[in-house]
Amino acid sequence: MARMTFASHPFLLGFDQLDRLVERTAKSGNDGYPPYNIEQMDENAYRITLAVAGFSEDDLAITIEDSQLVIRGRQAEDAADRVFLHRGIAARQFQKSFVLADGMEVRNASLENGLLHVDLTRCLPETVVQTVKITRA
């Protein structure tokens, strides 16, 4: 039996790519590290905040790949002469992915007090009305 998805509805033409994005996001394997918040700043502005204590700007990378915002963190290796009696501050590498809708743009990224803020805005396209001429076949 074929798997039914929302994009298979007869009135949703051309939404196959969106269906694949939803499936890819579900399989992305994002765990809970590092913790993050997503805030709506106003009608067309959003902020993603990740708790990245111990990471510097050089340890973090932000890219947009195929309609996905990808945030990666990797700290430099600790000096071999350090001996931890307890190590409770996570310092492992991570990758977080967020699927972006068409028109979403990253405006700014800043690191403040162990929090990485990524600001996004939605650029609304102009409304276009087209008239399609009907011809005889």
PDB file of C-alpha atoms in Angstrom:
ATOM      1  CA  MET A   1       0.000   0.000   0.000  1.00  0.00           C
ATOM      2  CA  ALA A   2       1.364   3.445  -0.907  1.00  0.00           C
ATOM      3  CA  ARG A   3       2.106   5.865   1.908  1.00  0.00           C
ATOM      4  CA  MET A   4      -0.255   8.851   1.948  1.00  0.00           C
ATOM      5  CA  THR A   5       1.163  12.287   2.728  1.00  0.00           C
ATOM      6  CA  PHE A   6      -0.349  15.737   2.856  1.00  0.00           C
ATOM      7  CA  ALA A   7       1.260  16.564  -0.517  1.00  0.00           C
ATOM      8  CA  SER A   8      -0.682  13.747  -2.185  1.00  0.00           C
ATOM      9  CA  HIS A   9      -3.963  15.667  -1.824  1.00  0.00           C
ATOM     10  CA  PRO A  10      -5.276  16.531  -5.313  1.00  0.00           C
ATOM     11  CA  PHE A  11      -5.612  20.273  -4.547  1.00  0.00           C
ATOM     12  CA  LEU A  12      -1.980  20.640  -3.406  1.00  0.00           C
ATOM     13  CA  LEU A  13      -0.086  20.705  -6.683  1.00  0.00           C
ATOM     14  CA  GLY A  14       3.689  21.068  -6.632  1.00  0.00           C
ATOM     15  CA  PHE A  15       4.153  20.624  -2.876  1.00  0.00           C
ATOM     16  CA  ASP A  16       6.341  17.522  -3.236  1.00  0.00           C
ATOM     17  CA  GLN A  17       9.439  19.460  -2.175  1.00  0.00           C
ATOM     18  CA  LEU A  18       7.728  20.622   1.020  1.00  0.00           C
ATOM     19  CA  ASP A  19       6.742  17.043   1.755  1.00  0.00           C
ATOM     20  CA  ARG A  20      10.397  15.972   1.372  1.00  0.00           C
ATOM     21  CA  LEU A  21      11.511  18.806   3.685  1.00  0.00           C
ATOM     22  CA  VAL A  22       9.112  17.652   6.403  1.00  0.00           C
ATOM     23  CA  GLU A  23      10.353  14.086   6.051  1.00  0.00           C
ATOM     24  CA  ARG A  24      14.020  15.185   6.131  1.00  0.00           C
ATOM     25  CA  THR A  25      13.405  17.296   9.234  1.00  0.00           C
ATOM     26  CA  ALA A  26      11.791  14.383  11.029  1.00  0.00           C
ATOM     27  CA  LYS A  27      14.873  12.267  10.290  1.00  0.00           C
ATOM     28  CA  SER A  28      17.432  14.963  11.150  1.00  0.00           C
ATOM     29  CA  GLY A  29      18.160  13.407  14.533  1.00  0.00           C
ATOM     30  CA  ASN A  30      18.420  16.675  16.473  1.00  0.00           C
ATOM     31  CA  ASP A  31      18.925  15.697  20.086  1.00  0.00           C
ATOM     32  CA  GLY A  32      18.414  18.027  23.031  1.00  0.00           C
ATOM     33  CA  TYR A  33      21.961  19.409  23.023  1.00  0.00           C
ATOM     34  CA  PRO A  34      22.443  22.280  23.118  1.00  0.00           C
ATOM     35  CA  PRO A  35      19.132  23.536  24.451  1.00  0.00           C
ATOM     36  CA  TYR A  36      17.496  26.268  22.387  1.00  0.00           C
ATOM     37  CA  ASN A  37      14.569  28.689  22.272  1.00  0.00           C
ATOM     38  CA  ILE A  38      12.649  30.025  19.290  1.00  0.00           C
ATOM     39  CA  GLU A  39      10.958  33.399  19.802  1.00  0.00           C
ATOM     40  CA  GLN A  40       8.670  35.402  17.561  1.00  0.00           C
ATOM     41  CA  MET A  41       9.930  38.967  17.856  1.00  0.00           C
ATOM     42  CA  ASP A  42       7.155  40.456  15.692  1.00  0.00           C
ATOM     43  CA  GLU A  43       4.936  39.376  12.799  1.00  0.00           C
ATOM     44  CA  ASN A  44       7.858  38.694  10.424  1.00  0.00           C
ATOM     45  CA  ALA A  45      10.865  38.384  12.738  1.00  0.00           C
ATOM     46  CA  TYR A  46      12.123  35.423  14.749  1.00  0.00           C
ATOM     47  CA  ARG A  47      15.071  34.660  17.014  1.00  0.00           C
ATOM     48  CA  ILE A  48      16.685  31.298  17.650  1.00  0.00           C
ATOM     49  CA  THR A  49      18.779  31.242  20.830  1.00  0.00           C
ATOM     50  CA  LEU A  50      21.141  28.368  21.630  1.00  0.00           C
ATOM     51  CA  ALA A  51      22.852  27.875  25.008  1.00  0.00           C
ATOM     52  CA  VAL A  52      26.498  27.435  23.982  1.00  0.00           C
ATOM     53  CA  ALA A  53      28.410  28.012  27.209  1.00  0.00           C
ATOM     54  CA  GLY A  54      32.147  27.561  26.694  1.00  0.00           C
ATOM     55  CA  PHE A  55      32.022  28.011  22.901  1.00  0.00           C
ATOM     56  CA  SER A  56      33.701  31.016  21.293  1.00  0.00           C
ATOM     57  CA  GLU A  57      32.846  32.636  17.951  1.00  0.00           C
ATOM     58  CA  ASP A  58      35.649  30.602  16.352  1.00  0.00           C
ATOM     59  CA  ASP A  59      34.092  27.343  17.628  1.00  0.00           C
ATOM     60  CA  LEU A  60      30.739  28.034  15.941  1.00  0.00           C
ATOM     61  CA  ALA A  61      29.658  27.976  12.287  1.00  0.00           C
ATOM     62  CA  ILE A  62      26.321  29.044  10.807  1.00  0.00           C
ATOM     63  CA  THR A  63      25.430  28.073   7.241  1.00  0.00           C
ATOM     64  CA  ILE A  64      22.353  27.888   5.062  1.00  0.00           C
ATOM     65  CA  GLU A  65      22.275  24.663   3.062  1.00  0.00           C
ATOM     66  CA  ASP A  66      19.383  23.753   0.780  1.00  0.00           C
ATOM     67  CA  SER A  67      16.739  25.781   2.701  1.00  0.00           C
ATOM     68  CA  GLN A  68      18.124  24.651   6.064  1.00  0.00           C
ATOM     69  CA  LEU A  69      19.788  26.805   8.680  1.00  0.00           C
ATOM     70  CA  VAL A  70      22.602  24.661  10.095  1.00  0.00           C
ATOM     71  CA  ILE A  71      24.440  25.647  13.285  1.00  0.00           C
ATOM     72  CA  ARG A  72      27.545  23.663  14.191  1.00  0.00           C
ATOM     73  CA  GLY A  73      29.754  23.823  17.240  1.00  0.00           C
ATOM     74  CA  ARG A  74      33.123  22.216  17.792  1.00  0.00           C
ATOM     75  CA  GLN A  75      35.523  23.213  20.551  1.00  0.00           C
ATOM     76  CA  ALA A  76      39.260  22.913  20.278  1.00  0.00           C
ATOM     77  CA  GLU A  77      40.747  19.949  22.121  1.00  0.00           C
ATOM     78  CA  ASP A  78      41.624  20.511  25.781  1.00  0.00           C
ATOM     79  CA  ALA A  79      45.246  20.643  26.771  1.00  0.00           C
ATOM     80  CA  ALA A  80      46.502  17.213  27.815  1.00  0.00           C
ATOM     81  CA  ASP A  81      47.833  18.565  31.117  1.00  0.00           C
ATOM     82  CA  ARG A  82      44.334  19.404  32.463  1.00  0.00           C
ATOM     83  CA  VAL A  83      42.951  16.933  35.000  1.00  0.00           C
ATOM     84  CA  PHE A  84      39.229  17.146  35.697  1.00  0.00           C
ATOM     85  CA  LEU A  85      37.931  15.845  39.014  1.00  0.00           C
ATOM     86  CA  HIS A  86      34.402  16.436  37.711  1.00  0.00           C
ATOM     87  CA  ARG A  87      33.369  17.507  34.231  1.00  0.00           C
ATOM     88  CA  GLY A  88      29.727  18.594  34.182  1.00  0.00           C
ATOM     89  CA  ILE A  89      29.932  21.256  31.487  1.00  0.00           C
ATOM     90  CA  ALA A  90      29.206  19.640  28.150  1.00  0.00           C
ATOM     91  CA  ALA A  91      31.815  20.462  25.526  1.00  0.00           C
ATOM     92  CA  ARG A  92      30.862  18.033  22.810  1.00  0.00           C
ATOM     93  CA  GLN A  93      30.376  18.999  19.202  1.00  0.00           C
ATOM     94  CA  PHE A  94      26.852  19.547  17.928  1.00  0.00           C
ATOM     95  CA  GLN A  95      24.802  20.280  14.848  1.00  0.00           C
ATOM     96  CA  LYS A  96      21.317  21.829  14.896  1.00  0.00           C
ATOM     97  CA  SER A  97      19.225  22.142  11.737  1.00  0.00           C
ATOM     98  CA  PHE A  98      16.161  24.303  11.167  1.00  0.00           C
ATOM     99  CA  VAL A  99      14.162  24.189   7.920  1.00  0.00           C
ATOM    100  CA  LEU A 100      13.550  27.692   6.568  1.00  0.00           C
ATOM    101  CA  ALA A 101      10.466  28.664   4.606  1.00  0.00           C
ATOM    102  CA  ASP A 102      10.832  30.504   1.318  1.00  0.00           C
ATOM    103  CA  GLY A 103      11.618  34.150   1.965  1.00  0.00           C
ATOM    104  CA  MET A 104      13.247  33.582   5.366  1.00  0.00           C
ATOM    105  CA  GLU A 105      16.615  35.311   5.725  1.00  0.00           C
ATOM    106  CA  VAL A 106      19.238  35.328   8.459  1.00  0.00           C
ATOM    107  CA  ARG A 107      19.760  38.966   9.440  1.00  0.00           C
ATOM    108  CA  ASN A 108      22.236  38.711  12.283  1.00  0.00           C
ATOM    109  CA  ALA A 109      24.036  36.330  14.629  1.00  0.00           C
ATOM    110  CA  SER A 110      25.569  37.349  17.932  1.00  0.00           C
ATOM    111  CA  LEU A 111      27.175  35.620  20.910  1.00  0.00           C
ATOM    112  CA  GLU A 112      26.428  37.106  24.318  1.00  0.00           C
ATOM    113  CA  ASN A 113      26.902  35.601  27.795  1.00  0.00           C
ATOM    114  CA  GLY A 114      27.060  32.034  26.477  1.00  0.00           C
ATOM    115  CA  LEU A 115      23.962  32.446  24.287  1.00  0.00           C
ATOM    116  CA  LEU A 116      24.088  32.396  20.488  1.00  0.00           C
ATOM    117  CA  HIS A 117      21.296  34.528  19.000  1.00  0.00           C
ATOM    118  CA  VAL A 118      20.348  34.060  15.333  1.00  0.00           C
ATOM    119  CA  ASP A 119      17.855  36.630  14.056  1.00  0.00           C
ATOM    120  CA  LEU A 120      15.636  35.769  11.095  1.00  0.00           C
ATOM    121  CA  THR A 121      13.181  37.829   9.075  1.00  0.00           C
ATOM    122  CA  ARG A 122      10.557  36.877   6.550  1.00  0.00           C
ATOM    123  CA  CYS A 123      10.657  38.976   3.387  1.00  0.00           C
ATOM    124  CA  LEU A 124       7.155  39.060   1.981  1.00  0.00           C
ATOM    125  CA  PRO A 125       6.917  38.819  -1.801  1.00  0.00           C
ATOM    126  CA  GLU A 126       4.787  41.271  -3.719  1.00  0.00           C
ATOM    127  CA  THR A 127       1.346  39.999  -4.643  1.00  0.00           C
ATOM    128  CA  VAL A 128       1.213  39.213  -8.336  1.00  0.00           C
ATOM    129  CA  VAL A 129      -2.036  38.736 -10.202  1.00  0.00           C
ATOM    130  CA  GLN A 130      -1.834  37.160 -13.639  1.00  0.00           C
ATOM    131  CA  THR A 131      -4.550  36.755 -16.202  1.00  0.00           C
ATOM    132  CA  VAL A 132      -4.336  33.613 -18.286  1.00  0.00           C
ATOM    133  CA  LYS A 133      -5.690  33.936 -21.795  1.00  0.00           C
ATOM    134  CA  ILE A 134      -7.930  31.096 -22.925  1.00  0.00           C
ATOM    135  CA  THR A 135      -7.353  29.904 -26.488  1.00  0.00           C
ATOM    136  CA  ARG A 136      -9.178  27.396 -28.641  1.00  0.00           C
ATOM    137  CA  ALA A 137      -7.517  24.030 -28.936  1.00  0.00           C
TER     138      ALA A 137
END
